[in-house]
Coordinates of C-alpha atoms and ligand atoms in Angstrom, one line a residue:
X181 CA 44.6 146.9 130.4
X182 CA 46.4 145.3 133.5
X183 CA 44.4 147.3 136.0
X184 CA 41.3 146.1 134.3
X185 CA 42.4 142.4 134.4
X186 CA 43.5 142.7 138.1
X187 CA 39.6 144.2 138.9
X188 CA 38.1 141.6 137.0
X189 CA 40.5 138.7 138.3
X190 CA 39.3 140.3 142.0
X191 CA 36.0 139.9 140.9
X192 CA 36.1 136.4 139.9
X193 CA 37.9 135.5 143.2
X194 CA 34.9 137.5 145.2
X195 CA 32.4 135.6 143.4
X196 CA 34.4 132.3 144.1
X197 CA 35.0 133.3 147.9
X198 CA 31.0 134.2 147.8
X199 CA 30.1 130.8 146.4
X200 CA 32.0 129.0 148.7
X201 CA 30.6 130.9 152.0
X202 CA 27.1 130.5 150.3
X203 CA 27.9 126.6 150.0
X204 CA 28.7 126.6 153.6
X205 CA 25.7 128.3 154.8
X206 CA 23.7 125.8 152.7
X207 CA 25.2 123.0 154.5
X208 CA 24.9 124.5 157.9
X209 CA 21.4 125.7 157.6
X210 CA 20.5 122.3 156.0
X211 CA 21.6 120.5 159.3
X212 CA 18.8 121.4 161.6
X213 CA 16.4 119.8 159.5
X214 CA 17.4 116.2 160.8
X215 CA 15.9 116.5 164.5
X216 CA 18.5 114.3 165.7
X217 CA 21.4 116.8 164.7
X218 CA 19.3 119.5 165.3
X219 CA 19.1 118.4 169.1
X220 CA 22.7 117.7 169.3
X221 CA 23.5 121.3 167.7
X222 CA 21.3 123.0 170.4
X223 CA 22.7 121.4 173.1
X224 CA 25.9 122.1 171.7
X225 CA 25.3 125.7 171.5
X226 CA 23.9 125.6 175.4
X227 CA 27.4 124.3 176.6
X228 CA 27.4 120.6 176.4
X229 CA 29.9 118.5 174.9
X230 CA 28.2 115.8 173.0
X231 CA 30.6 112.6 172.7
X232 CA 29.6 108.8 172.3
X233 CA 32.6 107.3 174.7
X234 CA 31.4 103.7 173.6
X235 CA 31.4 103.3 170.0
X236 CA 32.9 100.1 168.3
X237 CA 34.5 99.7 164.8
X238 CA 32.3 96.8 164.3
X239 CA 30.0 95.6 161.3
X240 CA 32.5 96.7 159.0
X241 CA 32.4 100.3 160.1
X242 CA 35.8 102.0 159.5
X243 CA 37.5 104.7 161.6
X244 CA 37.0 106.7 158.2
X245 CA 33.4 106.4 158.3
X246 CA 33.0 106.9 161.9
X247 CA 34.7 110.1 161.9
X248 CA 32.2 111.2 158.5
X249 CA 29.3 110.3 160.9
X250 CA 30.9 112.7 163.5
X251 CA 31.4 115.4 161.1
X252 CA 27.8 115.3 159.9
X253 CA 26.3 115.0 163.7
X254 CA 28.5 116.9 165.5
X255 CA 29.1 114.1 168.2
X256 CA 32.9 113.5 169.2
X257 CA 33.6 110.0 169.2
X258 CA 35.8 107.7 171.9
X259 CA 36.2 104.2 170.0
X260 CA 36.8 101.1 172.3
X261 CA 38.5 97.9 171.5
X262 CA 37.2 94.5 173.3
X263 CA 39.9 92.9 175.3
X264 CA 40.0 90.0 177.3
X265 CA 39.4 86.3 177.5
X266 CA 37.9 85.1 174.5
X267 CA 38.1 88.4 172.6
X268 CA 40.6 89.2 169.6
X269 CA 42.8 91.2 172.2
X270 CA 44.4 89.1 175.0
X271 CA 47.8 90.2 175.5
X272 CA 49.8 93.2 176.0
X273 CA 51.6 92.7 172.4
X274 CA 48.2 92.8 170.7
X275 CA 46.7 95.5 172.6
X276 CA 49.7 97.8 172.0
X277 CA 49.7 96.8 168.2
X278 CA 45.9 97.7 168.1
X279 CA 46.8 101.2 170.0
X280 CA 49.5 102.1 167.6
X281 CA 47.1 101.5 164.4
X282 CA 44.8 103.7 165.8
X283 CA 46.4 106.4 167.6
X284 CA 46.7 109.2 164.9
X285 CA 42.6 109.3 164.6
X286 CA 41.2 112.2 166.3
X287 CA 38.9 110.1 168.6
X288 CA 39.6 109.2 172.2
X289 CA 41.1 105.5 172.6
X290 CA 39.3 103.4 174.6
X291 CA 40.0 99.9 176.1
X292 CA 36.7 98.0 176.8
X293 CA 37.9 95.3 179.5
X294 CA 35.8 92.2 179.1
X295 CA 35.3 89.4 182.0
X296 CA 36.7 89.5 185.1
X297 CA 40.0 87.9 184.2
X298 CA 41.5 91.1 182.3
X299 CA 43.4 92.6 185.2
X300 CA 45.6 89.9 185.3
X301 CA 45.8 89.7 181.6
X302 CA 47.3 93.1 180.6
X303 CA 49.9 95.3 182.3
X304 CA 49.5 98.8 183.7
X305 CA 51.9 100.1 180.8
X306 CA 49.9 98.9 178.3
X307 CA 46.5 100.2 180.0
X308 CA 48.2 103.5 180.4
X309 CA 48.2 103.8 176.6
X310 CA 44.7 104.3 176.4
X311 CA 42.7 107.6 177.3
X312 CA 40.2 105.7 179.5
X313 CA 39.3 101.9 180.4
X314 CA 35.6 100.9 180.9
X315 CA 34.0 97.8 181.9
X316 CA 30.6 96.2 182.4
X317 CA 29.2 93.8 184.7
X318 CA 27.5 91.5 182.0
X319 CA 30.4 88.5 182.8
X320 CA 30.9 87.0 186.1
X321 CA 30.8 83.6 187.8
X322 CA 27.5 82.9 189.2
X323 CA 27.2 81.5 192.8
X324 CA 27.5 77.9 191.3
X325 CA 31.0 79.2 189.8
X326 CA 29.6 79.0 186.0
X327 CA 30.8 81.6 183.8
X328 CA 28.0 83.7 183.0
X329 CA 27.5 86.5 180.4
X330 CA 24.0 88.0 181.1
X331 CA 23.3 88.5 177.2
X332 CA 23.3 84.8 176.4
X333 CA 20.3 83.3 177.6
X334 CA 21.9 79.9 178.0
X335 CA 24.3 81.1 180.2
X336 CA 21.8 82.6 182.7
X337 CA 20.5 80.7 185.5
X338 CA 17.6 82.3 187.5
X339 CA 15.9 80.2 190.1
X340 CA 14.6 83.1 192.1
X341 CA 14.8 86.6 190.6
X342 CA 15.7 88.4 194.0
X343 CA 18.3 86.3 195.1
X344 CA 19.7 86.5 191.6
X345 CA 19.5 90.5 192.1
X346 CA 21.3 90.3 195.2
X347 CA 24.2 88.2 194.0
X348 CA 24.4 90.6 190.8
X349 CA 24.3 93.7 192.8
X350 CA 27.2 92.5 194.7
X351 CA 29.2 91.6 191.6
X352 CA 28.9 95.1 190.5
X353 CA 29.8 96.6 193.8
X354 CA 33.0 94.3 193.7
X355 CA 33.9 95.2 190.1
X356 CA 33.4 98.8 190.9
X357 CA 35.5 98.8 194.3
X358 CA 38.2 96.4 192.7
X359 CA 39.0 97.1 188.9
X360 CA 40.9 100.1 187.6
X361 CA 38.2 101.7 185.2
X362 CA 36.8 105.0 184.5
X363 CA 33.1 104.1 183.7
X364 CA 30.8 101.5 184.2
X365 CA 29.0 100.6 181.0
X366 CA 26.1 98.8 180.1
X367 CA 24.9 99.5 183.7
X368 CA 22.1 97.9 185.6
X369 CA 21.6 95.6 182.3
X370 CA 19.2 92.8 183.1
X371 CA 19.0 89.2 181.3
X372 CA 16.3 88.9 178.7
X373 CA 14.4 86.3 181.6
X374 CA 13.7 89.4 184.0
X375 CA 14.3 92.6 182.0
X376 CA 10.7 93.2 181.8
X377 CA 10.8 93.3 185.6
X378 CA 13.4 96.3 185.5
X379 CA 11.5 99.0 187.6
X380 CA 10.3 96.5 190.3
X381 CA 13.6 94.6 190.6
X382 CA 16.3 97.7 190.6
X383 CA 14.7 98.5 194.3
X384 CA 15.8 101.8 195.9
X385 CA 18.1 99.8 198.5
X386 CA 19.9 97.9 195.2
X387 CA 20.2 101.2 193.1
X388 CA 21.6 103.0 196.1
X389 CA 24.6 100.1 196.7
X390 CA 25.5 100.5 193.1
X391 CA 25.6 104.5 193.4
X392 CA 27.6 104.5 196.5
X393 CA 30.4 102.4 195.0
X394 CA 30.4 104.6 191.7
X395 CA 30.4 107.5 193.8
X396 CA 33.5 106.2 196.6
X397 CA 35.7 105.0 193.7
X398 CA 35.0 108.0 191.2
X399 CA 33.7 105.9 188.3
X400 CA 31.3 107.4 185.9
X401 CA 27.9 106.1 184.8
X402 CA 27.4 105.5 181.3
X403 CA 23.7 106.4 180.0
X404 CA 23.6 103.7 177.2
X405 CA 21.7 104.4 173.9
X406 CA 21.4 100.9 172.9
X407 CA 19.9 99.4 175.7
X408 CA 18.2 102.4 177.1
X409 CA 19.6 102.3 180.6
X410 CA 19.8 102.7 183.3
X411 CA 16.3 104.3 184.1
X412 CA 15.6 108.0 184.7
X413 CA 15.0 106.8 188.2
X414 CA 18.3 105.5 188.6
X415 CA 20.0 108.5 186.8
X416 CA 18.3 111.1 188.8
X417 CA 19.4 109.1 192.1
X418 CA 22.8 109.0 191.0
X419 CA 23.1 112.9 190.2
X420 CA 22.0 113.7 193.2
X421 CA 24.9 111.5 194.8
X422 CA 27.2 113.7 192.5
X423 CA 27.9 110.6 190.2
X424 CA 29.1 111.9 187.2
X425 CA 27.7 110.7 183.1
X426 CA 28.9 109.5 180.1
X427 CA 27.0 108.5 177.2
X428 CA 27.6 105.7 174.8
X429 CA 25.9 103.7 172.2
X430 CA 27.8 100.2 172.2
X431 CA 27.2 99.6 168.6
X432 CA 26.7 96.1 167.6
X433 CA 27.3 96.9 163.8
X434 CA 28.1 99.8 161.8
X435 CA 25.0 102.1 162.9
X436 CA 26.3 104.6 165.6
X437 CA 22.8 106.6 165.7
X438 CA 22.6 109.7 167.4
X439 CA 22.9 108.8 171.4
X440 CA 18.9 109.3 171.3
X441 CA 18.6 107.9 174.7
X442 CA 21.4 109.5 176.2
X443 CA 19.8 113.4 174.8
X444 CA 16.3 112.2 176.0
X445 CA 17.8 111.6 179.7
X446 CA 19.7 115.2 179.6
X447 CA 16.4 116.5 179.4
X448 CA 14.2 114.1 181.3
X449 CA 16.7 114.1 184.4
X450 CA 18.0 117.8 183.9
X451 CA 21.4 116.9 183.6
X452 CA 23.8 119.8 183.1
X453 CA 27.2 120.2 181.2
X454 CA 28.9 119.7 184.8
X455 CA 27.2 116.4 185.4
X456 CA 29.3 114.6 182.5
X457 CA 32.7 113.2 183.0
X458 CA 35.3 113.1 179.9
X459 CA 38.9 111.9 179.5
X460 CA 41.6 114.0 180.0
X461 CA 43.4 115.4 176.6
X462 CA 41.8 117.0 173.7
X463 CA 40.7 115.2 170.4
X464 CA 43.2 115.8 167.9
X465 CA 42.0 118.4 165.1
Ligands
LIG1842 ZN1 30.9 97.9 173.9

C-alpha cells in the first residue's frame, strides 16, 4: 500500500511539474506574437543586449511596474532621476536620499544632469553613487545670455537658422568637452520652429564637429526613441568614427514602449552588439 501511495504521489508530482513546464512553454511561445517583443527576442538571441538606459519614473509609473514591463519585453532598464536647477533634486543630500531609496532594485541607476549649472551643484562623491551620468544640450544660455530650453517654444529665439545652428553646435561641443558625462542624450534635438529642416541644418560639417567631440571624450551617443533622433545618416557617420551607442526612451509619461526607433536603427545602420556602450557592473537578479 505504501509503495502504491508513493507511486501515486510521484505521478501527481510529475503531472504538476509537467503542467508547470507546459505553462512556461505557453508563455514563451505566446511572446513572439507581439511584433515588438518578437524583435527584441530575436536580437537578444543574436547577441544584442537590449537595454533602455533612459527611463524615468514619470506619470505615476512605479519601479515595480517598470520591472513588470522589463520581464514581459526582455528589455533591461536604466532609470534616471532629473537633477539640476529647477528640478526636485538640487543638492547632494536629496541626490543621496533618492539613490538609497532605489538602490536595491534590479535596474541601472542613472543621474540625468540638467542645465549647465549641475557641475557646481553636486559633489563627485554623490555623482559616484550612480552607475552612469548623462545630459543633453537642450538647456543653455544663448548668445544674448538668455537661459534657453529648446523644448519650450517661448524660450527659443531664432533670427537666422544657420547662425542658431552654429551657436548650438558650439554649445554641444563645449558640453561634451567639459562635463563629466557618459552619454549625450536627446542628441541633435531641434526646436519646433526648425525641426522640419533637420536634414538640411545638420550639415556634414556640423555632424562632424559633434562626432569628433564624442569620439575624443569617449562619450556614448543615445539613439532616442521618443524624438526619433539622431538621423540614420548621423548614426552611420558616428559608427564610422568608432562612437558607441545606447538606446533610450526618455518617457514623458508612464508608457515605456519597446525602443522602436533604436531597434529600427540597428537594422538600418547595421549596428552590431559591439557598437553599444553599457555601464560597468551587472544588473541585480
Ligand atoms: Zn530624460
